[in-house]
Amino acid sequence: GLADIPASPSQQVQRSPETLNPSNINVLRSEKEASYVSKNLERLCSSFTELQHQLFELTELLKSGKKPLLGYPSSREPSFVNITCQKDSAGTVTLEKRAVILCDGKLRLNIVQQIFNLCLVEMQHGLSWIVLTADSEGFIPLTFSTLQEIVIRDACANTHEDSIHSSKTLDIVSSTRGYRKLSSQSLDHSNSSLEVLREHSSRSLETSSSSDQTSPNS
């Protein structure tokens, strides 16, 4: 009779804590620990995959001989050089200046060519000029320091001027040789004239001496 009557909700609530026996509590703890471990494993796997990818990129860079890119400097302290280009226009030299950013202490040659509209660039080095070239990555095979002053010019234009100057020098040398030939010819002519005068004077002396010798006998 009474045992078959269902318990009231209040009685069920009161009895529910009794159902949480130690074995059930251990099961819940085990599930939470398993979930925590699973999440940590996922994070570790993700970090390991990223690390593996970075190692692969670094290995490829080392195989190709390229250096890994360093962190970019702050925009408040940029690394750049001051380039001055000497341009000759109708005999007048004008100066064009630009500040160009450095990439790990290096300059791209094509950037310099585009800025100053030059096909062939040469840079001043002391009292001489050197023609700039590019490596396989397009960089000038030199390193530059921040705020360094660089002077460049159009190598093609100066090559043309040097050829004109050398041709003028050859013309002057050839004309000088001509003058030397003319002077040698004039010297030869003067020498022959002197020989004629000497011969004439010697003949005159011989004539006068012979006349002196014949005059007493007469």
CSV table of C-alpha atoms in Angstrom, one decimal:
chain,number,residue,atom,x,y,z
A,1,GLY,CA,0.0,0.0,0.0
A,2,LEU,CA,2.1,2.9,1.2
A,3,ALA,CA,5.3,1.7,-0.5
A,4,ASP,CA,3.6,2.0,-3.9
A,5,ILE,CA,2.7,5.7,-3.4
A,6,PRO,CA,5.2,8.0,-5.3
A,7,ALA,CA,7.3,10.3,-3.2
A,8,SER,CA,6.6,14.1,-3.4
A,9,PRO,CA,9.0,16.4,-5.2
A,10,SER,CA,10.2,17.8,-1.9
A,11,GLN,CA,11.1,14.4,-0.8
A,12,GLN,CA,12.9,13.7,-4.1
A,13,VAL,CA,15.0,16.8,-3.7
A,14,GLN,CA,15.9,15.8,-0.2
A,15,ARG,CA,16.9,12.4,-1.4
A,16,SER,CA,18.9,13.5,-4.5
A,17,PRO,CA,22.0,14.4,-2.5
A,18,GLU,CA,22.0,10.9,-1.2
A,19,THR,CA,22.4,9.7,-4.8
A,20,LEU,CA,25.7,11.6,-5.1
A,21,ASN,CA,27.8,8.9,-3.6
A,22,PRO,CA,31.6,8.9,-3.6
A,23,SER,CA,31.8,6.8,-6.8
A,24,ASN,CA,29.7,9.3,-8.7
A,25,ILE,CA,31.8,12.2,-7.5
A,26,ASN,CA,35.0,10.4,-8.7
A,27,VAL,CA,33.4,9.9,-12.1
A,28,LEU,CA,32.6,13.6,-12.4
A,29,ARG,CA,36.2,14.6,-11.4
A,30,SER,CA,37.6,12.2,-13.9
A,31,GLU,CA,35.5,13.6,-16.7
A,32,LYS,CA,36.6,17.2,-15.8
A,33,GLU,CA,40.3,16.1,-15.7
A,34,ALA,CA,39.9,14.4,-19.0
A,35,SER,CA,38.3,17.5,-20.6
A,36,TYR,CA,41.1,19.7,-19.2
A,37,VAL,CA,43.8,17.3,-20.5
A,38,SER,CA,42.2,17.1,-23.9
A,39,LYS,CA,42.1,20.9,-24.2
A,40,ASN,CA,45.7,21.2,-23.2
A,41,LEU,CA,46.7,18.5,-25.7
A,42,GLU,CA,44.9,20.5,-28.5
A,43,ARG,CA,46.8,23.7,-27.5
A,44,LEU,CA,50.1,21.8,-27.5
A,45,CYS,CA,49.4,20.2,-30.9
A,46,SER,CA,48.6,23.6,-32.3
A,47,SER,CA,51.8,25.1,-30.9
A,48,PHE,CA,53.8,22.2,-32.1
A,49,THR,CA,52.4,22.5,-35.6
A,50,GLU,CA,53.3,26.2,-35.7
A,51,LEU,CA,56.8,25.5,-34.4
A,52,GLN,CA,57.3,22.8,-37.0
A,53,HIS,CA,56.2,25.2,-39.8
A,54,GLN,CA,58.7,27.9,-38.6
A,55,LEU,CA,61.4,25.3,-38.4
A,56,PHE,CA,60.6,24.2,-42.0
A,57,GLU,CA,60.8,27.9,-43.2
A,58,LEU,CA,64.1,28.4,-41.4
A,59,THR,CA,65.5,25.3,-42.9
A,60,GLU,CA,64.5,26.4,-46.4
A,61,LEU,CA,66.1,29.8,-45.8
A,62,LEU,CA,69.4,28.2,-44.7
A,63,LYS,CA,69.4,25.8,-47.7
A,64,SER,CA,68.9,28.7,-50.1
A,65,GLY,CA,71.6,30.8,-48.4
A,66,LYS,CA,69.2,33.6,-47.6
A,67,LYS,CA,69.3,35.3,-44.2
A,68,PRO,CA,66.1,35.4,-42.2
A,69,LEU,CA,64.5,38.8,-42.1
A,70,LEU,CA,65.1,40.7,-38.9
A,71,GLY,CA,62.5,42.8,-37.1
A,72,TYR,CA,61.8,46.1,-38.8
A,73,PRO,CA,63.1,49.2,-37.0
A,74,SER,CA,60.6,51.7,-35.5
A,75,SER,CA,59.2,54.4,-37.8
A,76,ARG,CA,60.4,56.9,-35.2
A,77,GLU,CA,64.0,55.9,-35.8
A,78,PRO,CA,64.1,54.9,-39.5
A,79,SER,CA,67.4,53.6,-41.0
A,80,PHE,CA,68.1,55.6,-44.3
A,81,VAL,CA,70.8,57.2,-46.3
A,82,ASN,CA,71.0,60.6,-48.1
A,83,ILE,CA,71.7,60.2,-51.8
A,84,THR,CA,72.9,63.1,-53.9
A,85,CYS,CA,72.8,62.7,-57.7
A,86,GLN,CA,75.0,65.0,-59.9
A,87,LYS,CA,73.2,65.7,-63.1
A,88,ASP,CA,74.9,67.5,-66.0
A,89,SER,CA,72.4,69.6,-68.1
A,90,ALA,CA,73.8,71.7,-70.9
A,91,GLY,CA,77.2,72.1,-69.1
A,92,THR,CA,75.5,73.0,-65.8
A,93,VAL,CA,75.8,70.5,-62.9
A,94,THR,CA,72.6,70.3,-60.8
A,95,LEU,CA,72.2,68.4,-57.5
A,96,GLU,CA,69.2,66.2,-56.8
A,97,LYS,CA,68.8,64.8,-53.2
A,98,ARG,CA,66.7,62.0,-51.8
A,99,ALA,CA,66.5,60.1,-48.5
A,100,VAL,CA,66.2,56.4,-49.2
A,101,ILE,CA,65.3,53.7,-46.6
A,102,LEU,CA,67.7,50.9,-45.9
A,103,CYS,CA,66.7,47.2,-45.8
A,104,ASP,CA,69.0,45.7,-43.2
A,105,GLY,CA,71.8,48.1,-44.2
A,106,LYS,CA,71.3,47.4,-48.0
A,107,LEU,CA,70.0,49.3,-51.0
A,108,ARG,CA,68.1,48.0,-54.0
A,109,LEU,CA,69.8,49.2,-57.2
A,110,ASN,CA,66.6,49.4,-59.2
A,111,ILE,CA,65.1,51.7,-56.6
A,112,VAL,CA,68.0,54.2,-57.0
A,113,GLN,CA,67.7,53.9,-60.8
A,114,GLN,CA,64.0,54.7,-60.7
A,115,ILE,CA,64.3,57.6,-58.3
A,116,PHE,CA,67.0,59.4,-60.3
A,117,ASN,CA,66.0,58.0,-63.8
A,118,LEU,CA,69.4,56.5,-64.4
A,119,CYS,CA,70.2,53.4,-66.5
A,120,LEU,CA,73.8,53.0,-65.2
A,121,VAL,CA,74.8,54.3,-61.8
A,122,GLU,CA,78.3,55.0,-60.5
A,123,MET,CA,79.1,56.1,-56.9
A,124,GLN,CA,81.8,58.4,-55.7
A,125,HIS,CA,84.5,56.7,-53.6
A,126,GLY,CA,87.2,59.0,-52.5
A,127,LEU,CA,88.7,60.6,-55.6
A,128,SER,CA,87.4,57.9,-57.9
A,129,TRP,CA,84.0,56.6,-59.2
A,130,ILE,CA,82.8,53.0,-59.1
A,131,VAL,CA,80.0,51.5,-61.2
A,132,LEU,CA,77.3,49.9,-59.0
A,133,THR,CA,76.0,46.4,-59.7
A,134,ALA,CA,73.3,44.2,-58.1
A,135,ASP,CA,73.4,40.7,-56.6
A,136,SER,CA,70.8,37.9,-57.2
A,137,GLU,CA,68.3,39.7,-54.9
A,138,GLY,CA,68.7,43.1,-56.6
A,139,PHE,CA,70.7,44.6,-53.8
A,140,ILE,CA,73.9,46.6,-54.2
A,141,PRO,CA,76.6,44.3,-52.8
A,142,LEU,CA,77.6,46.8,-50.2
A,143,THR,CA,76.3,47.7,-46.7
A,144,PHE,CA,75.5,51.3,-45.7
A,145,SER,CA,75.2,53.0,-42.4
A,146,THR,CA,72.4,55.1,-41.2
A,147,LEU,CA,72.5,58.8,-42.3
A,148,GLN,CA,75.5,58.0,-44.6
A,149,GLU,CA,76.0,60.6,-47.4
A,150,ILE,CA,76.2,59.0,-50.9
A,151,VAL,CA,77.1,60.8,-54.1
A,152,ILE,CA,76.1,59.2,-57.5
A,153,ARG,CA,76.0,60.2,-61.1
A,154,ASP,CA,75.0,58.9,-64.5
A,155,ALA,CA,77.7,56.5,-65.6
A,156,CYS,CA,76.5,56.5,-69.3
A,157,ALA,CA,76.7,60.3,-69.7
A,158,ASN,CA,80.2,60.4,-68.1
A,159,THR,CA,81.4,57.6,-70.3
A,160,HIS,CA,80.3,59.6,-73.4
A,161,GLU,CA,82.0,62.7,-72.1
A,162,ASP,CA,85.2,60.8,-71.3
A,163,SER,CA,85.3,59.4,-74.9
A,164,ILE,CA,84.8,62.9,-76.3
A,165,HIS,CA,87.6,64.2,-74.1
A,166,SER,CA,89.9,61.3,-75.1
A,167,SER,CA,89.2,61.9,-78.8
A,168,LYS,CA,90.0,65.6,-78.3
A,169,THR,CA,93.2,64.7,-76.6
A,170,LEU,CA,94.2,62.4,-79.5
A,171,ASP,CA,93.5,65.2,-81.9
A,172,ILE,CA,95.7,67.5,-79.9
A,173,VAL,CA,98.5,64.9,-79.7
A,174,SER,CA,98.3,64.3,-83.5
A,175,SER,CA,98.3,68.0,-84.2
A,176,THR,CA,101.3,68.4,-81.9
A,177,ARG,CA,103.0,65.6,-83.7
A,178,GLY,CA,102.3,67.6,-86.9
A,179,TYR,CA,103.8,70.7,-85.4
A,180,ARG,CA,106.9,68.7,-84.5
A,181,LYS,CA,107.2,67.4,-88.1
A,182,LEU,CA,106.9,71.0,-89.4
A,183,SER,CA,109.5,72.2,-86.9
A,184,SER,CA,111.9,69.4,-87.9
A,185,GLN,CA,111.4,70.3,-91.5
A,186,SER,CA,112.2,74.0,-90.8
A,187,LEU,CA,115.3,73.0,-88.9
A,188,ASP,CA,116.5,70.9,-91.8
A,189,HIS,CA,115.8,73.8,-94.1
A,190,SER,CA,117.7,76.3,-91.9
A,191,ASN,CA,120.6,73.8,-91.6
A,192,SER,CA,120.9,73.6,-95.3
A,193,SER,CA,120.8,77.4,-95.6
A,194,LEU,CA,123.6,77.6,-93.1
A,195,GLU,CA,125.6,75.1,-95.1
A,196,VAL,CA,125.1,77.2,-98.3
A,197,LEU,CA,126.2,80.4,-96.5
A,198,ARG,CA,129.3,78.6,-95.1
A,199,GLU,CA,130.3,77.3,-98.5
A,200,HIS,CA,129.7,80.7,-100.1
A,201,SER,CA,131.8,82.5,-97.4
A,202,SER,CA,134.6,79.9,-97.8
A,203,ARG,CA,134.7,80.5,-101.6
A,204,SER,CA,134.9,84.2,-101.0
A,205,LEU,CA,137.8,83.9,-98.7
A,206,GLU,CA,139.6,81.6,-101.2
A,207,THR,CA,139.1,84.2,-104.0
A,208,SER,CA,140.3,87.1,-101.9
A,209,SER,CA,143.4,85.2,-100.8
A,210,SER,CA,144.3,84.3,-104.3
A,211,SER,CA,144.0,87.9,-105.5
A,212,ASP,CA,146.3,89.0,-102.7
A,213,GLN,CA,148.9,86.6,-103.7
A,214,THR,CA,148.9,87.6,-107.4
A,215,SER,CA,149.0,91.4,-106.8
A,216,PRO,CA,152.9,91.8,-105.9
A,217,ASN,CA,154.1,89.8,-108.9
A,218,SER,CA,152.3,92.2,-111.2
